[in-house]
Amino acid sequence: MPIGQTITQFIIEEQRKIGASGDFTSVLNDTFTACKSISAAVNKGALVGVLGSAGSENVQGETQKKLDVISNDMMIKANEWGGHLAGMASEEMEEVYPIPERYPRGKYLLVFDPLDGSSNIDVNISVGTIFSVLRCPEGVDRPTEKDFLQPGTRQVCAGYALYGPSTMMVMTTGQGVNGFTLDQSVGEFILTHPNMQIPPKTREFAINASNSRFWEAPVKRYIDELLAGADGPRGENFNMRWVASMVAEVHRILTRGGIFMYPKDNKDPSKEGRLRLMYEANPMSFIVEQAGGLSSTGRERIMEIQPRELHQRVPVILGSREEVERLVHYHQEAG
Ligand code: AHG
Ligand code: MN
Ligand code: MN
């Protein structure tokens, strides 16, 4: 059986086209290695005692799962030694992680959600890893938080690994979106989903409806119209899905279209949204836009937000173009 195009070959050939240095390929290779290790740990699950709570909390006050901590360590260990990164930041670490003094430092910054959807871990439902690569500002050797606070439009690369029935890696460097499936027997991600495109129309939506009493008027209006189906103003029936793993949700949308919403609500006025800008919303927005979709808070394009802090939260509405446009329009009409 001939082996398909590996992800490393794909990136090297893509980098050649734009005359980029090999540094960037190395950053990604280390991240792929980490994701393969996380995939193996997720896959073995209870056999190796990695399920359940770690008994600690992260900076956002969420209980950490053992696999949140393990995945974070795997990302750090796989990426800190190579000499291509100047620093890292993660959902699971309050502060920026500096590259240890014993290693050389490079020109990129890596930001990640080591395990997304981790509430699904103990019930054996898909989870993932999300990452975003930024450039370290010129002349900065030891980056601090402010060096990471770049809008999503400045991302050099974004991707996610999905640990589902198959393990997949989906990524963009700003030249479209490509999907790779892990061939477990070879240990390589192989190109299986070239040039992924989100269909502009959809009849499927994803939202956590238990928050409906906290939603703002434009979101209520939009969802009411979808729920009214063929008898309502849309004149069509819509289907609903909610996995509670953003990675799985975005992957479904990349595959067959859809709209995903974690909108602004008034459940906890101290939080601007549920999802985090730097390592969830921005990388997913880059991927979605590169696949022909749209991503917005309802009021502005997510990738144009100037971040104020590393763990900042934002409302997220993304997916098939026509539906995102409609919901943004409802926000405009509401003023
Ligand atoms: P994480 O596990 O990294 O904290 O992220 C979970 C996120 C996202 O993946 C998902 O869409 C959302 O939280 C689910 O939220 P609810 O539990 O409110 O449905
Ligand atoms: Mn997450
Ligand atoms: Mn997470």
Coordinates of C-alpha atoms and ligand atoms in Angstrom, one line a residue:
M1 CA 0.0 0.0 0.0
P2 CA 1.6 3.3 -1.0
I3 CA 1.9 5.9 1.7
G4 CA 0.2 9.2 1.0
Q5 CA 1.7 12.7 1.4
T6 CA 2.8 13.2 5.0
I7 CA 2.1 16.4 6.8
T8 CA 5.8 17.2 7.0
Q9 CA 6.2 16.8 3.2
F10 CA 3.2 19.0 2.7
I11 CA 4.4 21.8 4.9
I12 CA 8.0 21.8 3.5
E13 CA 6.6 22.0 -0.1
E14 CA 4.2 24.8 1.0
Q15 CA 7.0 26.7 2.7
R16 CA 9.3 26.3 -0.4
K17 CA 6.6 28.0 -2.5
I18 CA 6.8 31.1 -0.3
G19 CA 10.5 30.9 0.3
A20 CA 10.2 30.5 4.1
S21 CA 12.9 29.1 6.4
G22 CA 12.8 25.7 7.9
D23 CA 12.2 27.1 11.4
F24 CA 8.5 27.2 10.9
T25 CA 8.3 23.6 9.7
S26 CA 10.2 22.6 12.9
V27 CA 7.7 24.4 15.2
L28 CA 4.9 22.5 13.5
N29 CA 6.7 19.2 13.6
D30 CA 7.2 19.4 17.3
T31 CA 3.5 20.3 17.8
F32 CA 2.5 17.3 15.6
T33 CA 4.7 15.0 17.8
A34 CA 2.9 16.4 20.9
C35 CA -0.5 15.8 19.4
K36 CA 0.5 12.2 18.5
S37 CA 1.5 11.6 22.2
I38 CA -1.8 13.2 23.4
S39 CA -3.7 11.1 21.0
A40 CA -2.0 7.9 22.4
A41 CA -2.8 9.0 26.0
V42 CA -6.4 9.9 25.2
N43 CA -6.8 6.6 23.4
K44 CA -5.4 4.4 26.2
G45 CA -7.7 6.2 28.7
A46 CA -8.7 4.2 31.7
L47 CA -6.1 1.5 30.9
V48 CA -3.3 3.8 32.0
G49 CA -5.2 5.7 34.6
V50 CA -5.3 9.1 32.9
L51 CA -9.1 9.8 33.3
G52 CA -10.6 11.8 36.0
S53 CA -9.8 15.0 37.9
A54 CA -6.3 16.2 38.6
G55 CA -7.6 17.8 41.9
S56 CA -6.4 21.3 40.8
E57 CA -7.9 24.4 39.2
N58 CA -6.6 26.4 36.3
V59 CA -6.4 30.2 36.2
Q60 CA -10.0 30.4 35.0
G61 CA -11.2 28.6 38.1
E62 CA -12.0 25.4 36.1
T63 CA -11.2 22.0 37.6
Q64 CA -8.4 20.5 35.7
K65 CA -8.7 16.9 34.4
K66 CA -5.6 14.7 34.6
L67 CA -5.5 14.8 30.8
D68 CA -5.5 18.6 30.8
V69 CA -2.3 18.6 32.8
I70 CA -0.7 15.7 30.9
S71 CA -1.5 17.3 27.5
N72 CA -0.1 20.6 28.6
D73 CA 3.1 18.9 29.7
M74 CA 3.3 17.1 26.4
M75 CA 2.9 20.3 24.4
I76 CA 5.6 22.0 26.6
K77 CA 8.1 19.2 26.5
A78 CA 7.7 18.6 22.7
N79 CA 8.1 22.3 21.9
E80 CA 10.6 23.9 24.4
W81 CA 13.9 22.3 23.2
G82 CA 13.9 23.0 19.4
G83 CA 15.2 26.5 19.3
H84 CA 12.3 27.8 17.2
L85 CA 10.1 29.3 19.9
A86 CA 10.6 32.4 22.0
G87 CA 7.8 31.5 24.4
M88 CA 4.5 29.6 24.9
A89 CA 1.2 30.3 26.5
S90 CA -1.6 27.9 27.4
E91 CA -5.1 27.7 28.8
E92 CA -3.7 25.7 31.6
M93 CA -0.9 28.1 32.7
E94 CA -1.7 31.5 34.2
E95 CA 1.5 33.1 33.0
V96 CA 3.5 33.0 29.8
Y97 CA 6.0 30.0 29.7
P98 CA 9.5 31.2 29.0
I99 CA 11.8 28.9 27.0
P100 CA 14.2 27.4 29.7
E101 CA 17.7 29.0 29.7
R102 CA 19.4 25.7 28.7
Y103 CA 17.7 25.9 25.2
P104 CA 18.2 28.3 22.3
R105 CA 15.3 30.7 21.6
G106 CA 13.7 31.4 18.2
K107 CA 11.3 33.8 16.6
Y108 CA 7.9 32.3 17.1
L109 CA 5.3 32.2 19.9
L110 CA 3.0 29.2 20.4
V111 CA -0.4 29.5 22.1
F112 CA -2.5 26.5 22.8
D113 CA -5.5 24.8 24.4
P114 CA -3.9 21.5 25.1
L115 CA -7.2 19.6 25.6
D116 CA -10.4 21.2 24.3
G117 CA -13.7 19.7 25.4
S118 CA -12.1 18.0 28.4
S119 CA -15.5 17.6 30.1
N120 CA -16.0 14.9 27.5
I121 CA -12.9 12.9 28.4
D122 CA -14.4 10.7 31.1
V123 CA -17.4 9.9 28.9
N124 CA -15.2 8.9 25.9
I125 CA -16.4 11.6 23.5
S126 CA -14.2 13.5 21.1
V127 CA -11.7 16.0 22.4
G128 CA -8.9 18.0 20.7
T129 CA -5.9 20.3 20.9
I130 CA -6.0 23.8 19.4
F131 CA -2.9 25.9 18.6
S132 CA -1.9 29.2 17.1
V133 CA 1.5 30.4 16.0
L134 CA 2.5 34.1 16.2
R135 CA 5.7 35.9 15.4
C136 CA 7.7 37.2 18.4
P137 CA 8.0 41.0 18.0
E138 CA 11.4 42.1 16.6
G139 CA 14.1 42.5 19.1
V140 CA 12.3 40.7 21.9
D141 CA 14.3 37.8 23.3
R142 CA 12.3 37.0 26.4
P143 CA 8.6 37.7 25.6
T144 CA 6.1 38.7 28.2
E145 CA 2.3 38.7 28.1
K146 CA 2.1 41.9 26.1
D147 CA 4.2 40.3 23.2
F148 CA 1.5 37.6 22.8
L149 CA -1.4 40.1 22.7
Q150 CA -1.6 40.2 18.9
P151 CA -4.8 40.2 16.9
G152 CA -5.8 37.0 15.1
T153 CA -5.0 38.5 11.7
R154 CA -1.3 38.3 12.7
Q155 CA -1.4 34.5 13.1
V156 CA 1.2 32.7 11.0
C157 CA -0.5 29.3 11.4
A158 CA -3.4 27.8 13.3
G159 CA -4.6 24.2 13.6
Y160 CA -6.3 21.6 15.7
A161 CA -5.9 17.9 16.4
L162 CA -9.2 16.0 16.8
Y163 CA -9.1 12.9 18.9
G164 CA -12.2 11.2 17.5
P165 CA -12.8 7.8 15.8
S166 CA -9.7 8.8 13.8
T167 CA -7.1 11.3 15.0
M168 CA -6.9 14.2 12.6
M169 CA -4.8 17.3 12.2
V170 CA -6.4 20.2 10.4
M171 CA -4.4 23.4 9.8
T172 CA -3.9 26.6 7.8
T173 CA -0.9 28.8 7.1
G174 CA -3.1 31.3 5.3
Q175 CA -3.3 29.3 2.0
G176 CA -6.4 27.3 2.6
V177 CA -7.2 24.5 5.0
N178 CA -5.9 21.0 4.8
G179 CA -6.8 17.9 6.8
F180 CA -4.6 15.0 7.7
T181 CA -5.5 11.6 9.2
L182 CA -3.1 9.9 11.6
D183 CA -2.1 6.5 10.3
Q184 CA -1.5 4.8 13.6
S185 CA 0.5 1.9 12.1
V186 CA 3.0 4.4 10.5
G187 CA 2.8 7.2 13.1
E188 CA 2.3 9.9 10.4
F189 CA -0.4 12.3 9.6
I190 CA -1.4 11.7 5.9
L191 CA -3.1 14.2 3.7
T192 CA -6.7 13.0 3.4
H193 CA -8.8 16.2 3.2
P194 CA -7.1 18.7 0.8
N195 CA -8.5 22.2 0.5
M196 CA -11.4 21.9 3.0
Q197 CA -14.3 24.3 2.2
I198 CA -17.3 25.2 4.4
P199 CA -20.5 25.1 2.3
P200 CA -22.0 28.7 2.4
K201 CA -25.5 27.5 3.1
T202 CA -26.5 25.2 6.0
R203 CA -29.5 23.8 7.9
E204 CA -27.6 22.8 11.0
F205 CA -26.8 24.8 14.1
A206 CA -24.9 24.3 17.3
I207 CA -25.6 26.2 20.6
N208 CA -25.9 25.3 24.2
A209 CA -29.6 25.9 24.5
S210 CA -29.5 25.6 28.3
N211 CA -28.3 29.2 28.3
S212 CA -31.3 30.5 26.2
R213 CA -32.7 32.5 29.1
F214 CA -29.5 34.5 29.3
W215 CA -29.2 35.2 25.5
E216 CA -29.4 38.7 24.0
A217 CA -32.4 39.6 21.7
P218 CA -30.7 39.0 18.3
V219 CA -29.6 35.5 19.3
K220 CA -33.1 34.7 20.7
R221 CA -34.7 35.9 17.5
Y222 CA -32.3 33.9 15.3
I223 CA -32.7 30.7 17.2
D224 CA -36.5 31.1 17.5
E225 CA -36.7 31.4 13.7
L226 CA -34.6 28.2 13.2
L227 CA -36.7 26.3 15.7
A228 CA -39.9 27.4 14.0
G229 CA -38.6 25.4 11.0
A230 CA -40.7 25.0 7.8
D231 CA -43.7 26.8 9.5
G232 CA -41.6 29.8 10.4
P233 CA -40.0 32.8 8.6
R234 CA -37.1 30.6 7.3
G235 CA -39.5 28.2 5.6
E236 CA -37.1 25.3 6.3
N237 CA -36.4 22.8 9.0
F238 CA -33.1 23.1 10.8
N239 CA -31.2 20.4 12.7
M240 CA -29.3 20.9 16.0
R241 CA -26.0 19.4 17.4
W242 CA -24.0 20.2 20.6
V243 CA -20.9 18.1 21.3
A244 CA -19.5 20.5 23.9
S245 CA -16.0 20.1 22.2
M246 CA -15.4 23.1 20.0
V247 CA -12.9 21.1 18.0
A248 CA -15.5 18.5 17.1
E249 CA -18.0 21.2 16.4
V250 CA -15.7 23.1 14.0
H251 CA -14.6 19.9 12.3
R252 CA -18.2 19.0 11.6
I253 CA -18.8 22.5 10.1
L254 CA -15.7 22.2 8.0
T255 CA -16.9 18.8 6.7
R256 CA -20.6 19.5 6.1
G257 CA -21.3 23.1 7.0
G258 CA -23.2 24.6 10.0
I259 CA -23.1 27.5 12.4
F260 CA -21.6 27.3 15.9
M261 CA -22.5 29.8 18.5
Y262 CA -21.2 30.5 22.0
P263 CA -22.7 34.0 22.0
K264 CA -22.5 36.9 24.6
D265 CA -25.0 36.3 27.3
N266 CA -25.9 37.7 30.7
K267 CA -25.3 34.6 32.8
D268 CA -22.2 36.0 34.4
P269 CA -21.7 39.7 33.5
S270 CA -18.0 39.6 34.5
K271 CA -17.4 37.3 31.5
E272 CA -17.6 38.6 27.9
G273 CA -18.1 35.1 26.5
R274 CA -17.3 31.5 27.3
L275 CA -14.5 30.8 24.9
R276 CA -11.0 32.2 25.0
L277 CA -9.8 34.6 22.3
M278 CA -6.1 33.6 22.0
Y279 CA -6.2 29.8 22.0
E280 CA -9.8 29.0 21.0
A281 CA -11.5 31.7 19.1
N282 CA -8.6 33.1 17.0
P283 CA -7.1 29.9 15.7
M284 CA -10.6 28.5 14.9
S285 CA -11.5 31.8 13.2
F286 CA -8.4 31.7 11.0
I287 CA -9.3 28.1 9.9
V288 CA -12.9 28.9 9.3
E289 CA -12.2 32.0 7.3
Q290 CA -9.5 30.2 5.3
A291 CA -12.2 27.6 4.5
G292 CA -14.6 30.2 3.1
G293 CA -16.6 30.7 6.3
L294 CA -17.0 33.7 8.6
S295 CA -16.3 34.3 12.3
S296 CA -17.7 37.1 14.4
T297 CA -18.6 38.1 17.9
G298 CA -21.9 39.3 16.4
R299 CA -20.5 42.9 16.6
E300 CA -17.0 42.6 15.1
R301 CA -14.7 40.2 13.2
I302 CA -13.0 38.1 15.9
M303 CA -9.6 38.2 14.2
E304 CA -9.5 42.0 14.4
I305 CA -9.9 42.2 18.2
Q306 CA -6.9 43.7 19.9
P307 CA -6.4 41.3 22.9
R308 CA -6.1 42.9 26.3
E309 CA -5.1 39.8 28.2
L310 CA -3.9 36.2 27.6
H311 CA -7.0 34.5 29.0
Q312 CA -9.6 37.0 27.6
R313 CA -13.0 35.5 26.7
V314 CA -15.1 36.5 23.6
P315 CA -18.5 35.7 22.2
V316 CA -18.1 33.3 19.2
I317 CA -20.3 32.9 16.1
L318 CA -18.7 31.0 13.3
G319 CA -19.3 28.8 10.3
S320 CA -21.3 28.8 7.0
R321 CA -21.2 32.3 5.6
E322 CA -24.8 33.0 4.9
E323 CA -25.9 32.1 8.5
V324 CA -23.2 34.1 10.2
E325 CA -24.0 37.1 8.0
R326 CA -27.7 36.8 9.0
L327 CA -27.0 36.7 12.7
V328 CA -24.5 39.6 12.5
H329 CA -27.2 41.5 10.6
Y330 CA -29.7 40.8 13.5
H331 CA -27.1 42.3 15.9
Q332 CA -26.8 45.4 13.7
E333 CA -30.6 45.8 13.5
A334 CA -30.8 45.5 17.3
G335 CA -28.2 48.3 17.5
Ligands
AHG1 P1 -12.2 23.4 27.5 O1 -12.5 22.0 27.7 O2 -10.8 23.7 26.8 O3 -12.3 24.3 28.7 O4 -13.2 24.0 26.4 C1 -14.5 23.7 26.4 C2 -15.3 24.7 25.6 C3 -15.6 24.3 24.2 O5 -14.8 23.2 23.6 C4 -17.0 23.9 24.2 O6 -17.6 24.4 23.0 C5 -17.6 24.6 25.3 O7 -16.5 24.9 26.2 C6 -18.7 23.8 26.0 O8 -19.3 24.6 27.0 P2 -20.6 24.1 27.8 O9 -20.1 23.2 28.8 O10 -21.1 25.4 28.4 O11 -21.5 23.5 26.8
MN2 MN -11.2 24.6 25.0
MN3 MN -8.9 23.0 27.4

